[in-house]
Coordinates of C-alpha atoms in Angstrom, one line a residue:
M1 CA -45.5 -64.6 49.2
R2 CA -42.1 -65.7 50.5
I3 CA -41.6 -62.2 52.0
F4 CA -45.0 -62.4 53.6
A5 CA -44.3 -65.8 55.1
A6 CA -40.9 -64.6 56.5
I7 CA -42.6 -61.7 58.2
V8 CA -45.2 -63.9 59.8
L9 CA -42.5 -66.3 60.9
C10 CA -40.5 -63.5 62.5
A11 CA -43.6 -62.2 64.2
L12 CA -44.5 -65.6 65.6
V13 CA -41.0 -66.2 66.8
A14 CA -40.9 -62.8 68.6
A15 CA -44.4 -63.4 70.1
P16 CA -44.6 -63.9 73.9
S17 CA -45.1 -67.4 75.4
P18 CA -48.6 -68.6 76.2
V19 CA -47.9 -67.6 79.7
R20 CA -47.5 -64.0 78.6
A21 CA -49.9 -64.2 75.6
A22 CA -51.0 -60.9 74.1
D23 CA -54.3 -59.9 72.6
P24 CA -54.6 -61.8 69.3
S25 CA -56.1 -58.7 67.5
Q26 CA -53.2 -56.6 68.6
M27 CA -50.7 -59.2 67.3
F28 CA -52.4 -59.3 63.9
S29 CA -52.2 -55.5 63.6
T30 CA -48.5 -55.6 64.4
I31 CA -48.0 -58.3 61.8
L32 CA -49.9 -56.3 59.2
G33 CA -47.9 -53.1 60.0
E34 CA -44.6 -54.9 59.6
I35 CA -45.8 -56.4 56.3
G36 CA -46.8 -52.9 55.0
R37 CA -43.5 -51.4 55.9
Q38 CA -41.6 -54.2 54.2
I39 CA -43.7 -53.9 51.1
E40 CA -43.2 -50.1 51.0
R41 CA -39.4 -50.5 51.4
Q42 CA -39.3 -53.1 48.6
Q43 CA -41.3 -50.8 46.3
H44 CA -39.1 -47.8 47.1
K45 CA -36.0 -49.8 46.2
K46 CA -37.6 -50.8 42.9
Q47 CA -38.5 -47.2 42.1
L48 CA -35.0 -46.1 43.0
K49 CA -33.6 -48.8 40.7
R50 CA -35.7 -47.5 37.8
L51 CA -35.0 -43.8 38.6
R52 CA -31.2 -44.1 38.9
P53 CA -30.3 -44.5 35.2
L54 CA -32.7 -41.7 34.3
W55 CA -31.1 -39.5 36.9
D56 CA -27.6 -40.2 35.7
A57 CA -28.6 -39.6 32.1
C58 CA -30.2 -36.3 33.0
A59 CA -27.1 -35.3 34.9
G60 CA -25.1 -36.2 31.8
G61 CA -27.1 -33.8 29.6
D62 CA -30.0 -36.0 28.3
V63 CA -33.0 -33.6 28.3
A64 CA -35.4 -36.5 27.4
A65 CA -34.2 -38.4 30.5
C66 CA -34.8 -35.3 32.6
D67 CA -38.3 -35.1 31.3
R68 CA -39.0 -38.8 32.1
A69 CA -37.4 -38.5 35.5
A70 CA -39.6 -35.5 36.4
Q71 CA -42.6 -37.6 35.8
F72 CA -41.5 -40.3 38.2
P73 CA -44.0 -40.8 41.1
G74 CA -43.1 -40.1 44.7
L75 CA -40.5 -37.4 44.1
N76 CA -40.1 -34.8 46.9
S77 CA -39.7 -31.1 46.1
Q78 CA -35.9 -31.2 46.5
A79 CA -35.6 -34.0 43.9
R80 CA -37.8 -32.2 41.5
A81 CA -35.9 -28.9 41.9
E82 CA -32.6 -30.8 41.2
I83 CA -34.1 -32.4 38.1
E84 CA -35.2 -29.0 36.9
R85 CA -31.7 -27.6 37.5
M86 CA -30.1 -30.5 35.7
R87 CA -32.5 -30.2 32.8
A88 CA -31.7 -26.5 32.4
A89 CA -28.0 -27.3 32.4
A90 CA -28.6 -30.1 29.9
G91 CA -30.4 -27.6 27.6
Q92 CA -27.6 -25.1 27.9
H93 CA -25.1 -27.8 27.1
R94 CA -27.0 -29.0 24.0
T95 CA -27.2 -25.4 22.8
Y96 CA -23.5 -24.9 23.5
E97 CA -22.6 -28.0 21.5
R98 CA -24.7 -26.7 18.6
N99 CA -23.1 -23.3 18.8
F100 CA -19.6 -24.9 19.2
H101 CA -20.0 -26.9 15.9
A102 CA -21.5 -23.9 14.1
C103 CA -18.6 -21.7 15.3
Q104 CA -16.2 -24.3 14.0
R105 CA -17.9 -23.7 10.6
L106 CA -17.1 -19.9 11.1
D107 CA -20.5 -18.7 12.2
R108 CA -19.5 -15.5 14.1
S109 CA -22.8 -15.2 16.1
A110 CA -22.5 -18.9 17.2
C111 CA -19.0 -18.2 18.4
Q112 CA -20.2 -15.4 20.6
A113 CA -23.0 -17.5 22.0
A114 CA -20.7 -20.5 22.7
L115 CA -18.2 -18.3 24.5
A116 CA -20.9 -17.2 26.9
Y117 CA -21.5 -20.8 28.1
P118 CA -20.8 -20.8 31.9
R119 CA -19.1 -24.2 32.0
L120 CA -16.7 -23.5 29.2
S121 CA -13.3 -25.1 29.5
N122 CA -10.0 -23.3 28.7
T123 CA -9.3 -25.6 25.8
D124 CA -12.7 -24.9 24.2
R125 CA -12.4 -21.2 24.9
A126 CA -9.1 -21.0 23.0
K127 CA -10.6 -22.9 20.1
L128 CA -13.7 -20.7 20.0
Q129 CA -11.6 -17.5 20.1
N130 CA -9.5 -18.6 17.2
W131 CA -12.6 -19.6 15.2
R132 CA -14.2 -16.3 16.1
R133 CA -11.2 -14.4 14.7
A134 CA -11.3 -16.4 11.5
A135 CA -15.1 -15.9 11.3
A136 CA -14.7 -12.1 11.7
Q137 CA -12.1 -12.1 8.9
R138 CA -14.3 -14.2 6.7
Q139 CA -17.3 -12.0 7.4
D140 CA -15.4 -8.9 6.5
A141 CA -14.1 -10.5 3.3
L142 CA -17.6 -11.7 2.5
A143 CA -19.0 -8.2 3.1
D144 CA -16.4 -6.8 0.7
F145 CA -17.1 -9.5 -1.8
R146 CA -20.9 -8.8 -1.7
R147 CA -20.3 -5.1 -2.1
N148 CA -18.1 -5.7 -5.2
Q149 CA -20.6 -8.2 -6.5
R150 CA -23.5 -5.7 -6.3
N151 CA -21.4 -3.0 -7.9
C152 CA -20.4 -5.4 -10.7
Y153 CA -24.0 -6.0 -11.5
R154 CA -24.5 -2.2 -11.5
G155 CA -22.1 -1.9 -14.3
F156 CA -18.6 -1.4 -12.8
I157 CA -15.9 -3.6 -14.4
A158 CA -13.4 -2.7 -11.6
A159 CA -15.8 -4.1 -9.0
C160 CA -16.1 -7.3 -11.1
D161 CA -12.3 -7.6 -11.1
A162 CA -12.2 -7.0 -7.3
A163 CA -14.8 -9.7 -6.7
L164 CA -13.1 -12.2 -9.0
R165 CA -9.8 -11.7 -7.1
E166 CA -11.6 -12.9 -4.0
R167 CA -13.2 -16.0 -5.6
R168 CA -12.4 -18.2 -2.6
V169 CA -15.0 -16.3 -0.6
D170 CA -17.9 -17.6 -2.8
E171 CA -16.9 -19.9 -5.6
G172 CA -20.5 -20.5 -6.6
A173 CA -20.9 -16.8 -7.6
I174 CA -17.9 -16.7 -9.8
P175 CA -19.4 -18.1 -13.1
D176 CA -22.1 -15.4 -13.1
L177 CA -19.6 -12.7 -12.3
E178 CA -17.4 -13.8 -15.1
R179 CA -20.3 -13.7 -17.6
Q180 CA -21.3 -10.2 -16.2
R181 CA -17.8 -9.0 -16.7
A182 CA -17.7 -10.2 -20.3
R183 CA -20.9 -8.4 -21.0
L184 CA -19.6 -5.2 -19.4
Q185 CA -16.4 -5.5 -21.4
A186 CA -18.2 -5.9 -24.7
A187 CA -20.5 -3.0 -23.8
E188 CA -17.4 -0.9 -22.9
Q189 CA -15.7 -1.6 -26.2
Q190 CA -18.9 -0.6 -28.0
R191 CA -19.1 2.6 -26.0
Q192 CA -15.5 3.4 -26.8
A193 CA -16.1 2.8 -30.5
R194 CA -19.1 5.1 -30.4
E195 CA -17.1 7.7 -28.5
R196 CA -14.4 7.6 -31.1
Q197 CA -17.0 8.1 -33.8
R198 CA -18.5 11.0 -31.9
Q199 CA -15.1 12.6 -31.4
A200 CA -14.4 12.2 -35.1
A201 CA -17.7 13.7 -36.0
I202 CA -17.1 16.6 -33.6
A203 CA -13.7 17.2 -35.2
A204 CA -15.2 17.1 -38.7
F205 CA -17.9 19.6 -37.5
R206 CA -15.3 22.0 -36.2
Q207 CA -13.4 21.9 -39.4
L208 CA -16.7 22.6 -41.3
K209 CA -17.4 25.4 -39.0
R210 CA -13.9 26.9 -39.7
S211 CA -14.4 26.5 -43.4
C212 CA -17.8 28.1 -43.2
H213 CA -16.4 31.2 -41.5
A214 CA -13.6 31.1 -44.1
G215 CA -16.2 31.5 -46.8
S216 CA -17.4 28.1 -47.9
I217 CA -21.1 27.9 -48.4
A218 CA -21.0 24.1 -48.8
A219 CA -19.2 23.9 -45.4
C220 CA -21.9 26.0 -43.8
T221 CA -24.6 23.8 -45.2
A222 CA -22.8 20.6 -44.1
A223 CA -22.2 22.0 -40.6
I224 CA -25.9 23.0 -40.2
T225 CA -27.2 19.6 -41.3
S226 CA -24.7 17.6 -39.1
N227 CA -27.0 17.9 -36.1
L228 CA -23.9 18.6 -33.9
A229 CA -24.4 22.4 -33.7
D230 CA -26.2 23.8 -30.6
A231 CA -28.9 26.5 -31.0
R232 CA -26.4 29.4 -30.8
E233 CA -23.9 27.8 -33.3
E234 CA -26.7 27.0 -35.7
R235 CA -27.9 30.6 -35.7
D236 CA -24.4 31.8 -36.3
L237 CA -23.9 29.3 -39.1
R238 CA -27.2 30.2 -40.8
A239 CA -26.4 33.9 -40.6
Q240 CA -22.9 33.2 -42.0
R241 CA -24.3 31.2 -44.9
V242 CA -26.9 33.9 -45.8
G243 CA -24.1 36.5 -45.8
L244 CA -21.9 34.2 -48.0
V245 CA -24.8 33.5 -50.4
V246 CA -25.5 37.3 -50.8
A247 CA -21.8 38.0 -51.2
D248 CA -21.5 35.2 -53.8
R249 CA -24.4 36.5 -55.8
R250 CA -22.8 39.9 -55.8
R251 CA -19.5 38.4 -56.9
Q252 CA -21.1 36.4 -59.6
A253 CA -22.8 39.6 -60.8
A254 CA -19.5 41.5 -60.7
I255 CA -17.8 38.7 -62.6
K256 CA -20.5 38.8 -65.2
E257 CA -20.2 42.6 -65.4
Y258 CA -16.4 42.3 -65.8
S259 CA -16.8 39.6 -68.5
G260 CA -19.1 42.0 -70.4
L261 CA -16.6 44.9 -70.2
R262 CA -13.7 42.7 -71.3
G263 CA -15.8 41.5 -74.3
D264 CA -16.6 45.1 -75.2
C265 CA -13.0 46.0 -74.8
A266 CA -12.0 43.2 -77.1
A267 CA -14.7 44.4 -79.5
G268 CA -13.0 47.8 -79.7
K269 CA -14.7 49.8 -77.0
R270 CA -11.9 51.8 -75.3
S271 CA -14.1 52.9 -72.4
A272 CA -14.8 49.3 -71.7
C273 CA -11.1 48.6 -71.6
K274 CA -10.6 51.4 -69.0
S275 CA -13.5 50.3 -66.9
A276 CA -12.3 46.6 -67.1
L277 CA -8.8 47.7 -65.9
T278 CA -10.3 49.3 -62.7
H279 CA -12.9 46.6 -62.1
T280 CA -12.8 44.6 -58.8
Q281 CA -13.0 41.3 -60.7
V282 CA -10.2 42.1 -63.1
R283 CA -7.9 39.1 -63.6
S284 CA -4.2 39.6 -63.5
A285 CA -3.9 37.6 -66.7
D286 CA -6.1 40.1 -68.5
I287 CA -4.3 43.3 -67.4
A288 CA -1.7 43.2 -70.2
F289 CA -4.3 42.5 -72.8
L290 CA -6.6 45.3 -71.6
K291 CA -3.8 47.8 -71.6
Q292 CA -2.7 46.9 -75.1
K293 CA -6.2 47.2 -76.4
D294 CA -6.5 50.6 -74.7
R295 CA -3.3 51.8 -76.5
E296 CA -4.4 50.3 -79.8
L297 CA -7.8 52.0 -79.6
A298 CA -6.4 55.4 -78.6
P299 CA -5.3 56.7 -82.1
I300 CA -8.4 55.6 -83.7
T301 CA -10.6 57.6 -81.4
E302 CA -8.4 60.6 -81.8
R303 CA -8.6 60.4 -85.6
I304 CA -12.3 60.0 -85.4
A305 CA -12.5 63.0 -83.2
N306 CA -10.3 65.1 -85.6
V307 CA -12.4 64.1 -88.6
F308 CA -15.5 64.9 -86.8
A309 CA -14.1 68.3 -85.8
E310 CA -13.0 69.1 -89.3
A311 CA -16.4 68.2 -90.7
N312 CA -18.2 70.3 -88.0
P313 CA -15.8 73.2 -87.1
G314 CA -18.5 75.2 -85.4
S315 CA -19.3 72.4 -83.1
F316 CA -16.2 73.1 -81.0
I317 CA -16.8 77.0 -80.9
S318 CA -18.4 78.3 -77.8
S319 CA -21.7 80.0 -78.4
G320 CA -20.5 82.8 -76.1

C-alpha cells in the first residue's frame, strides 16, 4: 500500500495545473499503468532473488537445484537452455566424482571413464593414470589368481601353491584353498602308496612269469590268478602250465619206472640193473650201486647158463 500511495503522490505532483488540467480518465489510466509497471518490477526482483541461489547451486553441480530452477516461472528460452547445459555438466561431474573414487579403489573401468571427463585437471589426470596402472596390475594378478584357484579345485597341487603365494590378492579365499591343498596332498599320498603297491605287484608278477617259464607249475598258477596278466600273457601262461603239467606227469612216471628198475636190480635182476644204468632218471648216487650189482650178478647168470647147457646139450645145437 505504501508503494501504491507513493505512485499516486508522484502522479499527482507531476499532474498539470488546473489551468492545464487533463482529462481525468486519462490521468487515472496513466496512474494505473505506472502502478502495474512498479508491481511487475517488484515481482521480478523477488523472483530473481529466489532464483539466484538455485542458479548458483546448479552452476556448482547440484542437479536437484537445476531441476528446481528449470521449473521457475517466467524463464525465457535462453535461461532454460543455460540451465539444461549446467544440469548436463552437473550430471557429468557427479558421474566423474563417482568414477574418480571408484578408480581410487582400483576399478580399472572407472579409471577409464574418469579420464574421459572433459573438465579434467592435470592433477586429477596424473592421479587417475597412476591408479589405472595399479588397477591394471591388480586385475592381471587377480586373473592369474582366479586361474590358479580354478585349477586348484580341479586337482592340481601346483596351482594351489601358486595361488597361495599370491594370497594378498584375495585373502578371503585362502582358507578354502589351504583346505583344498591339504585334501589334494592326502589324496596324492594315497595315490603314491597305491602306485608303489601296484609296482610291487607288477614286479612280483614278472618274477612269477619268469619262474613259470623256468618250469615252476606253482609260479604259473600264481601268475594266472594274479589278475595282472593281459589276455595274451594269460594264454601263454596257461599253455606253459599245461606243458609243464604234462612234462611233470611224464617225469613222475619215469621216476616211478626207474624206482622199479632199481628195486628189481637190488632184488638180483641183472637186466634191471643195466636198464636202470641207462635210464633218464638215474641218480648219480645210484650209479656205483647199480654197477656193483651188475658185476655181482654176472657170474651167477653165467653159471646158471652153463648148468642149463650141460643139462640140455642139444638145446644149443642147431637143427640144421
